[in-house]
Amino acid sequence: MAAADGTVAFRGKLDGSLLDSALQVFFSVIYHFDGQTYGAQPNAGEFQTQGENCRSSFGEDAMRHLLVLQRW
């Protein structure tokens, strides 16, 4: 979750080495316009309509930015 000034830091730890085994690493950064988080769901629409009739609300209440780190 970002601070009031918009800054955020992410730190993670994995067993093994991504540099030895992964050719690409994907990070999805999701910004919620309403300032809320929705547990394991990425946006309000998917949180409210889980199951067979699930609908995404990206563009309405959240936006997703995909970062791809690729090994050369």
Short mmCIF file of N, CA and C in Angstrom, two decimals:
data_model
loop_
_atom_site.label_atom_id
_atom_site.label_comp_id
_atom_site.label_asym_id
_atom_site.label_seq_id
_atom_site.Cartn_x
_atom_site.Cartn_y
_atom_site.Cartn_z
N MET A 1 0.85 -1.17 0.00
CA MET A 1 0.00 0.00 0.00
C MET A 1 0.90 1.24 0.00
N ALA A 2 0.57 2.20 -0.81
CA ALA A 2 1.40 3.39 -0.96
C ALA A 2 1.18 4.36 0.20
N ALA A 3 2.21 5.15 0.46
CA ALA A 3 2.13 6.20 1.48
C ALA A 3 1.32 7.37 0.91
N ALA A 4 0.99 8.32 1.75
CA ALA A 4 0.19 9.48 1.33
C ALA A 4 0.87 10.27 0.20
N ASP A 5 2.20 10.26 0.14
CA ASP A 5 2.90 10.99 -0.92
C ASP A 5 3.05 10.16 -2.20
N GLY A 6 2.50 8.94 -2.22
CA GLY A 6 2.53 8.10 -3.41
C GLY A 6 3.69 7.14 -3.50
N THR A 7 4.62 7.20 -2.56
CA THR A 7 5.75 6.29 -2.60
C THR A 7 5.38 4.92 -2.04
N VAL A 8 6.08 3.92 -2.52
CA VAL A 8 5.85 2.56 -2.05
C VAL A 8 7.14 1.77 -2.20
N ALA A 9 7.31 0.78 -1.37
CA ALA A 9 8.48 -0.10 -1.47
C ALA A 9 7.98 -1.53 -1.39
N PHE A 10 8.61 -2.39 -2.15
CA PHE A 10 8.27 -3.81 -2.14
C PHE A 10 9.54 -4.60 -1.91
N ARG A 11 9.47 -5.53 -0.99
CA ARG A 11 10.61 -6.41 -0.73
C ARG A 11 10.07 -7.83 -0.63
N GLY A 12 10.65 -8.74 -1.35
CA GLY A 12 10.21 -10.13 -1.32
C GLY A 12 11.39 -11.06 -1.24
N LYS A 13 11.12 -12.28 -0.87
CA LYS A 13 12.19 -13.26 -0.74
C LYS A 13 11.70 -14.59 -1.31
N LEU A 14 12.50 -15.20 -2.14
CA LEU A 14 12.18 -16.48 -2.75
C LEU A 14 13.27 -17.48 -2.44
N ASP A 15 12.89 -18.74 -2.35
CA ASP A 15 13.89 -19.79 -2.27
C ASP A 15 14.52 -19.95 -3.65
N GLY A 16 15.80 -20.10 -3.72
CA GLY A 16 16.47 -20.26 -5.00
C GLY A 16 16.85 -18.90 -5.58
N SER A 17 17.21 -18.91 -6.85
CA SER A 17 17.66 -17.69 -7.51
C SER A 17 16.88 -17.47 -8.79
N LEU A 18 16.22 -16.33 -8.90
CA LEU A 18 15.53 -16.00 -10.14
C LEU A 18 16.50 -15.81 -11.29
N LEU A 19 17.67 -15.32 -10.99
CA LEU A 19 18.65 -15.08 -12.04
C LEU A 19 19.14 -16.37 -12.68
N ASP A 20 19.12 -17.46 -11.93
CA ASP A 20 19.57 -18.74 -12.48
C ASP A 20 18.47 -19.49 -13.22
N SER A 21 17.21 -19.30 -12.84
CA SER A 21 16.15 -20.15 -13.38
C SER A 21 15.09 -19.45 -14.21
N ALA A 22 14.89 -18.17 -14.04
CA ALA A 22 13.79 -17.49 -14.74
C ALA A 22 14.31 -16.66 -15.91
N LEU A 23 13.63 -16.76 -17.04
CA LEU A 23 13.95 -15.90 -18.18
C LEU A 23 13.16 -14.61 -18.13
N GLN A 24 11.97 -14.65 -17.51
CA GLN A 24 11.14 -13.47 -17.34
C GLN A 24 10.51 -13.48 -15.95
N VAL A 25 10.37 -12.30 -15.39
CA VAL A 25 9.68 -12.14 -14.11
C VAL A 25 8.62 -11.05 -14.33
N PHE A 26 7.37 -11.35 -13.96
CA PHE A 26 6.26 -10.42 -14.15
C PHE A 26 5.80 -9.87 -12.80
N PHE A 27 5.61 -8.56 -12.73
CA PHE A 27 5.04 -7.90 -11.57
C PHE A 27 3.81 -7.14 -12.04
N SER A 28 2.69 -7.32 -11.38
CA SER A 28 1.50 -6.51 -11.66
C SER A 28 1.34 -5.53 -10.51
N VAL A 29 1.33 -4.25 -10.86
CA VAL A 29 1.10 -3.20 -9.88
C VAL A 29 -0.32 -2.69 -10.12
N ILE A 30 -1.15 -2.73 -9.08
CA ILE A 30 -2.55 -2.34 -9.22
C ILE A 30 -2.81 -1.10 -8.36
N TYR A 31 -3.37 -0.07 -8.99
CA TYR A 31 -3.73 1.16 -8.29
C TYR A 31 -5.24 1.20 -8.16
N HIS A 32 -5.74 1.37 -6.94
CA HIS A 32 -7.17 1.45 -6.68
C HIS A 32 -7.56 2.92 -6.51
N PHE A 33 -8.39 3.42 -7.40
CA PHE A 33 -8.81 4.82 -7.36
C PHE A 33 -9.53 5.16 -6.06
N ASP A 34 -10.23 4.17 -5.48
CA ASP A 34 -10.99 4.43 -4.26
C ASP A 34 -10.17 4.24 -2.98
N GLY A 35 -8.89 3.87 -3.12
CA GLY A 35 -8.02 3.71 -1.96
C GLY A 35 -8.25 2.44 -1.18
N GLN A 36 -9.12 1.56 -1.66
CA GLN A 36 -9.43 0.31 -0.96
C GLN A 36 -8.62 -0.84 -1.54
N THR A 37 -8.49 -1.91 -0.78
CA THR A 37 -7.92 -3.14 -1.29
C THR A 37 -8.97 -4.23 -1.18
N TYR A 38 -8.85 -5.25 -1.99
CA TYR A 38 -9.89 -6.26 -2.09
C TYR A 38 -9.36 -7.68 -1.87
N GLY A 39 -8.50 -7.83 -0.88
CA GLY A 39 -7.97 -9.15 -0.56
C GLY A 39 -7.24 -9.76 -1.74
N ALA A 40 -7.58 -10.99 -2.08
CA ALA A 40 -6.92 -11.67 -3.18
C ALA A 40 -7.43 -11.22 -4.55
N GLN A 41 -8.51 -10.43 -4.58
CA GLN A 41 -9.08 -9.96 -5.85
C GLN A 41 -8.45 -8.62 -6.24
N PRO A 42 -8.26 -8.39 -7.53
CA PRO A 42 -7.56 -7.18 -7.96
C PRO A 42 -8.40 -5.91 -8.04
N ASN A 43 -9.74 -6.03 -7.99
CA ASN A 43 -10.57 -4.84 -8.10
C ASN A 43 -11.94 -5.09 -7.48
N ALA A 44 -12.72 -4.05 -7.32
CA ALA A 44 -14.03 -4.15 -6.65
C ALA A 44 -14.99 -5.05 -7.41
N GLY A 45 -15.01 -4.95 -8.73
CA GLY A 45 -15.92 -5.77 -9.52
C GLY A 45 -15.70 -7.26 -9.30
N GLU A 46 -14.46 -7.70 -9.32
CA GLU A 46 -14.17 -9.12 -9.11
C GLU A 46 -14.41 -9.53 -7.66
N PHE A 47 -14.21 -8.62 -6.73
CA PHE A 47 -14.48 -8.91 -5.32
C PHE A 47 -15.97 -9.10 -5.07
N GLN A 48 -16.79 -8.27 -5.70
CA GLN A 48 -18.24 -8.29 -5.47
C GLN A 48 -18.97 -9.37 -6.27
N THR A 49 -18.37 -9.86 -7.36
CA THR A 49 -19.08 -10.79 -8.24
C THR A 49 -18.31 -12.09 -8.46
N GLN A 50 -17.68 -12.61 -7.43
CA GLN A 50 -16.89 -13.83 -7.57
C GLN A 50 -17.76 -14.99 -8.05
N GLY A 51 -17.14 -15.90 -8.77
CA GLY A 51 -17.87 -17.08 -9.23
C GLY A 51 -18.16 -17.02 -10.71
N GLU A 52 -19.24 -17.68 -11.10
CA GLU A 52 -19.59 -17.85 -12.51
C GLU A 52 -19.83 -16.52 -13.24
N ASN A 53 -20.42 -15.55 -12.57
CA ASN A 53 -20.73 -14.26 -13.20
C ASN A 53 -19.73 -13.16 -12.85
N CYS A 54 -18.51 -13.54 -12.54
CA CYS A 54 -17.47 -12.59 -12.14
C CYS A 54 -17.22 -11.59 -13.28
N ARG A 55 -17.07 -10.33 -12.92
CA ARG A 55 -16.75 -9.30 -13.91
C ARG A 55 -15.60 -8.44 -13.39
N SER A 56 -14.74 -8.06 -14.28
CA SER A 56 -13.62 -7.19 -13.94
C SER A 56 -14.10 -5.74 -13.96
N SER A 57 -13.51 -4.92 -13.09
CA SER A 57 -13.84 -3.49 -13.12
C SER A 57 -12.57 -2.65 -13.31
N PHE A 58 -11.54 -3.26 -13.95
CA PHE A 58 -10.37 -2.44 -14.30
C PHE A 58 -10.83 -1.31 -15.22
N GLY A 59 -10.30 -0.14 -14.99
CA GLY A 59 -10.71 1.03 -15.75
C GLY A 59 -11.82 1.81 -15.06
N GLU A 60 -12.59 1.15 -14.21
CA GLU A 60 -13.65 1.82 -13.45
C GLU A 60 -13.16 2.24 -12.07
N ASP A 61 -12.55 1.31 -11.34
CA ASP A 61 -12.09 1.61 -9.99
C ASP A 61 -10.64 1.22 -9.74
N ALA A 62 -9.99 0.65 -10.73
CA ALA A 62 -8.60 0.24 -10.57
C ALA A 62 -7.90 0.23 -11.92
N MET A 63 -6.59 0.39 -11.90
CA MET A 63 -5.82 0.22 -13.13
C MET A 63 -4.63 -0.68 -12.82
N ARG A 64 -4.21 -1.40 -13.83
CA ARG A 64 -3.12 -2.37 -13.66
C ARG A 64 -1.96 -1.95 -14.55
N HIS A 65 -0.76 -2.02 -13.99
CA HIS A 65 0.45 -1.74 -14.74
C HIS A 65 1.31 -2.99 -14.65
N LEU A 66 1.69 -3.54 -15.77
CA LEU A 66 2.49 -4.76 -15.79
C LEU A 66 3.94 -4.41 -16.03
N LEU A 67 4.80 -4.87 -15.15
CA LEU A 67 6.25 -4.70 -15.32
C LEU A 67 6.83 -6.06 -15.66
N VAL A 68 7.64 -6.11 -16.70
CA VAL A 68 8.26 -7.36 -17.11
C VAL A 68 9.77 -7.17 -17.06
N LEU A 69 10.41 -7.99 -16.28
CA LEU A 69 11.87 -8.00 -16.23
C LEU A 69 12.32 -9.19 -17.06
N GLN A 70 13.12 -8.93 -18.08
CA GLN A 70 13.52 -9.99 -18.97
C GLN A 70 15.03 -10.16 -18.95
N ARG A 71 15.44 -11.39 -18.86
CA ARG A 71 16.87 -11.71 -18.85
C ARG A 71 17.37 -11.80 -20.29
N TRP A 72 18.46 -11.18 -20.58
CA TRP A 72 19.02 -11.19 -21.94
C TRP A 72 20.01 -12.28 -22.10
#
